[in-house]
Tab-separated table of C-alpha atoms and ligand atoms in Angstrom:
chain	number	residue	atom	x	y	z
W	1	UNK	CA	-22.918	2.343	-11.361
W	2	UNK	CA	-22.336	1.544	-7.681
W	3	UNK	CA	-18.935	2.476	-6.325
W	4	UNK	CA	-16.763	-0.441	-5.191
W	5	UNK	CA	-16.265	1.254	-1.818
W	6	UNK	CA	-17.946	4.409	-0.622
W	7	UNK	CA	-16.727	6.015	2.611
W	8	UNK	CA	-18.569	9.030	3.944
W	9	UNK	CA	-17.491	11.234	6.879
W	10	UNK	CA	-16.190	8.392	9.031
W	11	UNK	CA	-15.138	9.219	12.579
W	12	UNK	CA	-13.337	6.836	14.917
W	13	UNK	CA	-11.770	7.407	18.309
W	14	UNK	CA	-9.921	4.974	20.542
W	15	UNK	CA	-10.185	6.834	23.853
W	16	UNK	CA	-7.950	9.878	23.458
W	17	UNK	CA	-6.699	8.832	20.018
W	18	UNK	CA	-8.682	10.378	17.159
W	19	UNK	CA	-7.850	7.705	14.558
W	20	UNK	CA	-10.203	8.856	11.754
W	21	UNK	CA	-11.281	12.471	11.426
W	22	UNK	CA	-14.237	12.668	9.040
W	23	UNK	CA	-12.686	10.412	6.400
W	24	UNK	CA	-14.455	10.376	2.997
W	25	UNK	CA	-13.317	8.464	-0.062
W	26	UNK	CA	-14.766	6.636	-3.062
W	27	UNK	CA	-13.087	3.759	-4.866
W	28	UNK	CA	-14.647	3.052	-8.262
W	29	UNK	CA	-15.294	-0.437	-9.606
W	30	UNK	CA	-12.359	-1.924	-11.470
W	31	UNK	CA	-9.768	0.453	-10.036
W	32	UNK	CA	-6.319	-0.507	-8.790
W	33	UNK	CA	-6.256	1.899	-5.869
W	34	UNK	CA	-3.388	2.706	-3.503
W	35	UNK	CA	-3.916	3.767	0.118
W	36	UNK	CA	-0.706	5.163	1.544
W	37	UNK	CA	0.250	6.806	4.784
W	38	UNK	CA	2.812	6.653	7.572
W	39	UNK	CA	2.448	4.362	10.598
W	40	UNK	CA	-0.568	5.349	12.626
W	41	UNK	CA	-2.246	7.312	9.795
W	42	UNK	CA	-5.432	5.255	10.229
W	43	UNK	CA	-5.247	2.900	7.232
W	44	UNK	CA	-5.821	-0.345	9.156
W	45	UNK	CA	-8.634	1.234	11.179
W	46	UNK	CA	-10.341	2.236	7.941
W	47	UNK	CA	-9.876	-1.228	6.425
W	48	UNK	CA	-11.235	-2.887	9.560
W	49	UNK	CA	-14.301	-0.632	9.399
W	50	UNK	CA	-14.877	-1.541	5.730
W	51	UNK	CA	-14.550	-5.241	6.658
W	52	UNK	CA	-17.015	-4.845	9.541
W	53	UNK	CA	-14.371	-5.759	12.123
W	54	UNK	CA	-14.266	-2.348	13.817
W	55	UNK	CA	-17.241	-0.122	14.603
W	56	UNK	CA	-17.100	3.479	13.427
W	57	UNK	CA	-18.386	6.182	15.805
W	58	UNK	CA	-20.256	7.918	12.989
W	59	UNK	CA	-20.336	8.079	9.205
W	60	UNK	CA	-21.327	5.574	6.566
W	61	UNK	CA	-19.466	2.941	4.533
W	62	UNK	CA	-20.760	0.693	1.756
W	63	UNK	CA	-19.289	-2.000	-0.484
W	64	UNK	CA	-20.977	-2.209	-3.905
W	65	UNK	CA	-23.891	-0.306	-2.426
W	66	UNK	CA	-24.297	-2.555	0.639
W	67	UNK	CA	-23.963	-0.787	3.966
W	68	UNK	CA	-21.208	-2.463	6.013
W	69	UNK	CA	-23.229	-2.143	9.246
W	70	UNK	CA	-26.883	-2.590	8.216
W	71	UNK	CA	-26.241	-5.014	5.363
W	72	UNK	CA	-23.109	-6.638	6.722
W	73	UNK	CA	-23.543	-10.089	5.167
W	74	UNK	CA	-23.966	-8.853	1.628
W	75	UNK	CA	-21.207	-6.257	1.888
W	76	UNK	CA	-18.864	-8.930	3.268
W	77	UNK	CA	-19.837	-11.341	0.483
W	78	UNK	CA	-18.399	-8.894	-2.068
W	79	UNK	CA	-15.245	-8.160	-0.107
W	80	UNK	CA	-11.990	-10.070	0.394
W	81	UNK	CA	-9.504	-8.679	2.903
W	82	UNK	CA	-5.910	-9.803	3.226
W	83	UNK	CA	-4.943	-8.703	6.739
W	84	UNK	CA	-1.629	-7.188	7.691
W	85	UNK	CA	-1.005	-9.611	10.536
W	86	UNK	CA	-0.328	-13.279	9.923
W	87	UNK	CA	-3.283	-14.681	11.847
W	88	UNK	CA	-3.951	-18.358	11.186
W	89	UNK	CA	-4.948	-21.592	12.809
W	90	UNK	CA	-1.798	-23.741	13.122
W	91	UNK	CA	-3.637	-27.057	13.359
W	92	UNK	CA	-5.155	-27.146	9.882
W	93	UNK	CA	-3.606	-27.833	6.514
W	94	UNK	CA	-3.644	-25.201	3.788
W	95	UNK	CA	-6.481	-26.927	1.910
W	96	UNK	CA	-8.542	-27.402	5.084
W	97	UNK	CA	-8.236	-23.719	5.945
W	98	UNK	CA	-9.490	-22.764	2.491
W	99	UNK	CA	-12.364	-25.265	2.626
W	100	UNK	CA	-13.448	-24.022	6.054
W	101	UNK	CA	-13.369	-20.437	4.825
W	102	UNK	CA	-15.436	-21.366	1.750
W	103	UNK	CA	-17.950	-22.980	4.118
W	104	UNK	CA	-18.333	-19.696	6.052
W	105	UNK	CA	-19.513	-18.082	2.855
W	106	UNK	CA	-21.920	-20.883	2.036
W	107	UNK	CA	-19.675	-22.329	-0.649
W	108	UNK	CA	-19.030	-25.951	0.066
W	109	UNK	CA	-18.043	-28.580	-2.457
W	110	UNK	CA	-18.558	-26.357	-5.490
W	111	UNK	CA	-15.554	-24.311	-4.435
W	112	UNK	CA	-13.113	-27.204	-4.918
W	113	UNK	CA	-12.072	-26.267	-8.457
W	114	UNK	CA	-11.651	-22.624	-7.470
W	115	UNK	CA	-9.521	-23.600	-4.462
W	116	UNK	CA	-7.324	-25.671	-6.788
W	117	UNK	CA	-6.850	-22.756	-9.134
W	118	UNK	CA	-6.075	-20.397	-6.235
W	119	UNK	CA	-3.473	-22.858	-4.955
W	120	UNK	CA	-1.968	-23.076	-8.403
W	121	UNK	CA	-2.029	-19.326	-9.037
W	122	UNK	CA	-0.305	-18.661	-5.723
W	123	UNK	CA	2.166	-21.527	-6.253
W	124	UNK	CA	0.853	-23.372	-3.201
W	125	UNK	CA	-0.232	-26.624	-4.859
W	126	UNK	CA	2.586	-28.696	-3.351
W	127	UNK	CA	1.855	-27.179	0.088
W	128	UNK	CA	-1.877	-27.996	0.039
W	129	UNK	CA	-1.431	-30.828	2.541
W	130	UNK	CA	1.083	-29.000	4.733
W	131	UNK	CA	0.215	-27.756	8.177
W	132	UNK	CA	0.094	-23.970	8.442
W	133	UNK	CA	2.686	-23.859	11.208
W	134	UNK	CA	5.195	-25.630	8.928
W	135	UNK	CA	5.102	-22.857	6.326
W	136	UNK	CA	7.495	-19.931	5.935
W	137	UNK	CA	6.206	-16.387	6.532
W	138	UNK	CA	5.962	-15.723	2.785
W	139	UNK	CA	3.982	-18.921	2.215
W	140	UNK	CA	1.621	-18.094	5.089
W	141	UNK	CA	1.044	-14.717	3.484
W	142	UNK	CA	0.044	-16.469	0.234
W	143	UNK	CA	-2.431	-18.661	2.111
W	144	UNK	CA	-4.000	-15.531	3.626
W	145	UNK	CA	-4.412	-14.150	0.124
W	146	UNK	CA	-6.058	-17.391	-1.045
W	147	UNK	CA	-8.275	-17.313	2.055
W	148	UNK	CA	-9.430	-13.770	1.248
W	149	UNK	CA	-10.330	-14.811	-2.308
W	150	UNK	CA	-12.015	-18.119	-1.632
W	151	UNK	CA	-15.545	-16.680	-1.988
W	152	UNK	CA	-14.630	-14.886	-5.250
W	153	UNK	CA	-15.192	-11.364	-3.934
W	154	UNK	CA	-15.334	-8.545	-6.473
W	155	UNK	CA	-13.498	-6.093	-4.218
W	156	UNK	CA	-10.152	-7.109	-2.736
W	157	UNK	CA	-8.263	-5.163	-0.069
W	158	UNK	CA	-4.644	-6.044	0.554
W	159	UNK	CA	-3.206	-4.503	3.730
W	160	UNK	CA	0.584	-4.507	3.427
W	161	UNK	CA	0.576	-7.858	1.606
W	162	UNK	CA	4.284	-7.899	0.939
W	163	UNK	CA	5.533	-6.957	4.425
W	164	UNK	CA	8.307	-9.397	5.260
W	165	UNK	CA	8.060	-11.158	1.891
W	166	UNK	CA	11.271	-11.650	-0.066
W	167	UNK	CA	11.780	-9.948	-3.401
W	168	UNK	CA	11.197	-13.001	-5.597
W	169	UNK	CA	7.975	-13.947	-3.841
W	170	UNK	CA	6.887	-10.346	-3.937
W	171	UNK	CA	7.061	-10.164	-7.706
W	172	UNK	CA	5.117	-13.423	-8.145
W	173	UNK	CA	2.464	-12.085	-5.746
W	174	UNK	CA	2.171	-8.962	-7.857
W	175	UNK	CA	1.746	-10.997	-11.007
W	176	UNK	CA	-1.131	-12.791	-9.295
W	177	UNK	CA	-2.746	-9.552	-8.081
W	178	UNK	CA	-2.342	-7.927	-11.499
W	179	UNK	CA	-4.120	-10.908	-13.083
W	180	UNK	CA	-6.969	-10.513	-10.563
W	181	UNK	CA	-7.275	-6.867	-11.534
W	182	UNK	CA	-7.305	-7.780	-15.221
W	183	UNK	CA	-10.127	-10.227	-14.486
W	184	UNK	CA	-12.239	-7.289	-13.304
W	185	UNK	CA	-11.602	-7.253	-9.538
W	186	UNK	CA	-11.266	-3.919	-7.783
W	187	UNK	CA	-7.980	-3.872	-5.864
W	188	UNK	CA	-7.190	-1.639	-2.901
W	189	UNK	CA	-3.615	-1.841	-1.737
W	190	UNK	CA	-1.891	-0.383	1.276
W	191	UNK	CA	1.853	-0.557	1.224
W	192	UNK	CA	4.954	1.014	2.659
W	193	UNK	CA	6.788	0.266	-0.563
W	194	UNK	CA	6.058	3.366	-2.562
W	195	UNK	CA	7.672	1.995	-5.675
W	196	UNK	CA	5.066	-0.786	-5.606
W	197	UNK	CA	2.208	1.697	-5.413
W	198	UNK	CA	3.881	3.744	-8.097
W	199	UNK	CA	4.135	0.847	-10.509
W	200	UNK	CA	0.734	-0.765	-9.800
W	201	UNK	CA	-1.892	1.771	-8.748
W	202	UNK	CA	-3.943	4.027	-11.002
W	203	UNK	CA	-5.161	6.355	-8.248
W	204	UNK	CA	-3.526	6.947	-4.909
W	205	UNK	CA	-4.921	8.311	-1.656
W	206	UNK	CA	-2.505	9.563	0.957
W	207	UNK	CA	-3.656	9.596	4.582
W	208	UNK	CA	-2.010	11.309	7.493
W	209	UNK	CA	-3.226	11.662	11.044
W	210	UNK	CA	-6.706	10.258	10.343
W	211	UNK	CA	-7.328	12.476	7.339
W	212	UNK	CA	-7.078	12.321	3.589
W	213	UNK	CA	-4.350	14.721	2.496
W	214	UNK	CA	-4.144	13.832	-1.191
W	215	UNK	CA	-6.200	11.852	-3.688
W	216	UNK	CA	-5.182	11.881	-7.286
W	217	UNK	CA	-4.031	9.863	-10.243
W	218	UNK	CA	-0.511	8.556	-9.913
W	219	UNK	CA	0.582	10.824	-12.766
W	220	UNK	CA	-0.812	13.976	-11.140
W	221	UNK	CA	0.703	13.130	-7.766
W	222	UNK	CA	4.074	12.569	-9.362
W	223	UNK	CA	3.715	15.747	-11.368
W	224	UNK	CA	3.185	17.711	-8.152
W	225	UNK	CA	6.543	16.471	-6.919
W	226	UNK	CA	8.274	16.838	-10.253
W	227	UNK	CA	7.053	20.389	-10.562
W	228	UNK	CA	8.737	21.452	-7.380
W	229	UNK	CA	11.914	19.526	-6.729
W	230	UNK	CA	14.563	17.357	-8.243
W	231	UNK	CA	17.379	15.458	-6.604
W	232	UNK	CA	20.949	15.955	-7.770
W	233	UNK	CA	23.599	13.473	-6.616
W	234	UNK	CA	27.155	14.693	-6.927
W	235	UNK	CA	30.340	12.700	-6.373
W	236	UNK	CA	33.430	14.773	-5.615
W	237	UNK	CA	37.072	13.678	-5.850
W	238	UNK	CA	37.555	14.845	-2.236
W	239	UNK	CA	34.960	15.477	0.520
W	240	UNK	CA	34.310	19.168	1.140
W	241	UNK	CA	35.940	20.607	4.240
W	242	UNK	CA	33.388	23.355	4.735
W	243	UNK	CA	30.041	23.908	3.111
W	244	UNK	CA	28.693	27.453	2.912
W	245	UNK	CA	25.193	28.157	4.204
W	246	UNK	CA	23.729	28.809	0.745
W	247	UNK	CA	24.598	25.253	-0.370
W	248	UNK	CA	24.094	23.554	2.999
W	249	UNK	CA	20.367	24.369	3.012
W	250	UNK	CA	19.920	22.390	-0.217
W	251	UNK	CA	21.632	19.227	1.048
W	252	UNK	CA	19.626	16.078	1.680
W	253	UNK	CA	22.528	13.798	2.671
W	254	UNK	CA	26.328	13.681	2.758
W	255	UNK	CA	28.367	10.506	2.612
W	256	UNK	CA	32.063	11.422	2.238
W	257	UNK	CA	32.438	12.893	-1.248
W	258	UNK	CA	28.937	11.853	-2.246
W	259	UNK	CA	26.355	14.609	-1.681
W	260	UNK	CA	22.649	14.631	-2.497
W	261	UNK	CA	21.071	18.010	-3.112
W	262	UNK	CA	17.360	18.819	-3.395
W	263	UNK	CA	16.829	21.645	-5.839
W	264	UNK	CA	13.723	23.761	-6.165
W	265	UNK	CA	12.992	23.936	-9.871
W	266	UNK	CA	11.611	27.456	-9.589
W	267	UNK	CA	14.622	29.032	-7.919
W	268	UNK	CA	17.667	26.753	-8.401
W	269	UNK	CA	19.526	25.514	-11.436
W	270	UNK	CA	22.003	22.683	-11.796
W	271	UNK	CA	24.449	25.112	-13.426
W	272	UNK	CA	24.456	27.385	-10.388
W	273	UNK	CA	24.974	24.329	-8.147
W	274	UNK	CA	27.953	23.182	-10.234
W	275	UNK	CA	29.366	26.741	-10.242
W	276	UNK	CA	28.964	26.963	-6.467
W	277	UNK	CA	30.839	23.675	-5.982
W	278	UNK	CA	33.642	24.680	-8.382
W	279	UNK	CA	34.120	27.961	-6.515
W	280	UNK	CA	34.838	25.864	-3.425
W	281	UNK	CA	37.589	24.098	-5.380
W	282	UNK	CA	35.631	20.828	-5.632
W	283	UNK	CA	36.335	18.447	-8.498
W	284	UNK	CA	33.091	16.838	-9.688
W	285	UNK	CA	33.600	13.245	-10.896
W	286	UNK	CA	29.942	12.292	-11.305
W	287	UNK	CA	26.582	14.060	-11.362
W	288	UNK	CA	23.131	12.491	-11.632
W	289	UNK	CA	19.670	14.001	-11.516
W	290	UNK	CA	16.460	12.273	-10.562
W	291	UNK	CA	12.863	13.372	-10.846
W	292	UNK	CA	10.725	13.167	-7.741
W	293	UNK	CA	9.130	9.794	-7.037
W	294	UNK	CA	6.163	9.097	-4.809
W	295	UNK	CA	8.423	9.022	-1.786
W	296	UNK	CA	9.418	12.641	-2.396
W	297	UNK	CA	5.778	13.620	-2.937
W	298	UNK	CA	4.858	11.844	0.278
W	299	UNK	CA	7.572	13.622	2.262
W	300	UNK	CA	6.558	16.930	0.790
W	301	UNK	CA	2.913	16.391	1.763
W	302	UNK	CA	3.373	14.888	5.210
W	303	UNK	CA	6.805	16.108	6.240
W	304	UNK	CA	7.545	12.491	7.167
W	305	UNK	CA	9.255	9.418	5.839
W	306	UNK	CA	6.927	6.500	5.026
W	307	UNK	CA	8.007	4.116	7.775
Y	1	ATP	N1	-7.388	-1.079	19.068
Y	1	ATP	C1	-6.820	0.113	19.250
Y	1	ATP	N2	-6.833	0.699	20.469
Y	1	ATP	C2	-6.289	1.917	20.652
Y	1	ATP	N3	-5.684	2.647	19.694
Y	1	ATP	C3	-5.631	2.109	18.470
Y	1	ATP	C4	-6.195	0.819	18.184
Y	1	ATP	N4	-5.996	0.548	16.875
Y	1	ATP	C5	-5.338	1.619	16.366
Y	1	ATP	N5	-5.123	2.556	17.308
Y	1	ATP	C6	-4.486	3.875	17.120
Y	1	ATP	O1	-5.168	4.533	16.075
Y	1	ATP	C7	-4.257	5.220	15.208
Y	1	ATP	C8	-4.391	4.689	13.796
Y	1	ATP	O2	-3.877	3.343	13.765
Y	1	ATP	P1	-3.933	2.412	12.469
Y	1	ATP	O3	-3.403	1.069	12.859
Y	1	ATP	O4	-5.267	2.482	11.865
Y	1	ATP	O5	-2.879	3.150	11.512
Y	1	ATP	P2	-2.155	2.589	10.213
Y	1	ATP	O6	-2.148	3.729	9.254
Y	1	ATP	O7	-2.803	1.334	9.782
Y	1	ATP	O8	-0.691	2.300	10.708
Y	1	ATP	P3	0.288	1.080	10.293
Y	1	ATP	O9	0.840	1.458	8.960
Y	1	ATP	O10	1.288	1.093	11.373
Y	1	ATP	O11	-0.552	-0.157	10.266
Y	1	ATP	C9	-2.879	5.010	15.821
Y	1	ATP	O12	-2.593	6.115	16.644
Y	1	ATP	C10	-3.050	3.753	16.645
Y	1	ATP	O13	-2.150	3.748	17.738
């Protein structure tokens, strides 16, 4: 079976900036795939190369077996990309924009019913006649999603689709995307919201500095973090006056009497932490432990916060 997206040894430089350093990756058909990485990791460059918007210096990329350079039209026919930036033509209505886009892909009148169902699925029906410039940011984002899907592509890439979208809208967008996935579409998602990737994606690739630094199932990635660290939040009756070196090295954050410790599961125990605090005369009023989430795994792998 053809892979949904096959990326092989892709190199890209912008002058001095080496944006992609021999990037290789395969997304299988039907996957819900997460592509994560800090700002500047190269995610958008990679997506633009897959969409045929940016030229790679060397390497090879195909969508459902169609080379994105030599067989651009067919690869593009199978691909829908929701861009990160809100780029739109302010003079058209929502329905006009979707009809024009359908026309680009050789789908004229027969796309009317599909456009109606996209509008309905994205809760845009009552905005169909509205001018793009009159819509809120969240609504514009929904139109971009509809625009990317108007030619019924099998593979859908969403680049930060929920950036700047409020929580309520975000969850209805996810319901829509989940339904697409259930219908058999391959979904590739880039996001800064790790909890979204954690709850939606089956496999996750983590990029840093133009390279792939991890590619695994969500469970295995989480297990890597869980195996090494856990977070312990302690609330003390009084803030500590002085913290000895041995404890200070384990601290993630201090906010008055509330301290977060990161413990290494191989060498630290919660009991020894509690003992250490008691020896300092601290009265513990609350203690919570948390397993590592993707954010911890990400920090461990890249040494950086996500945004
Ligand atoms: N058109 C361009 N000209 C010059 N440099 C660029 C261009 N586009 C991207 N870059 C640089 O290439 C690197 C990768 O950028 P890219 O936008 O692909 O990263 P990203 O992972 O998508 O980041 P973000 O999460 O901020 O979108 C960065 O150092 C960026 O500054």
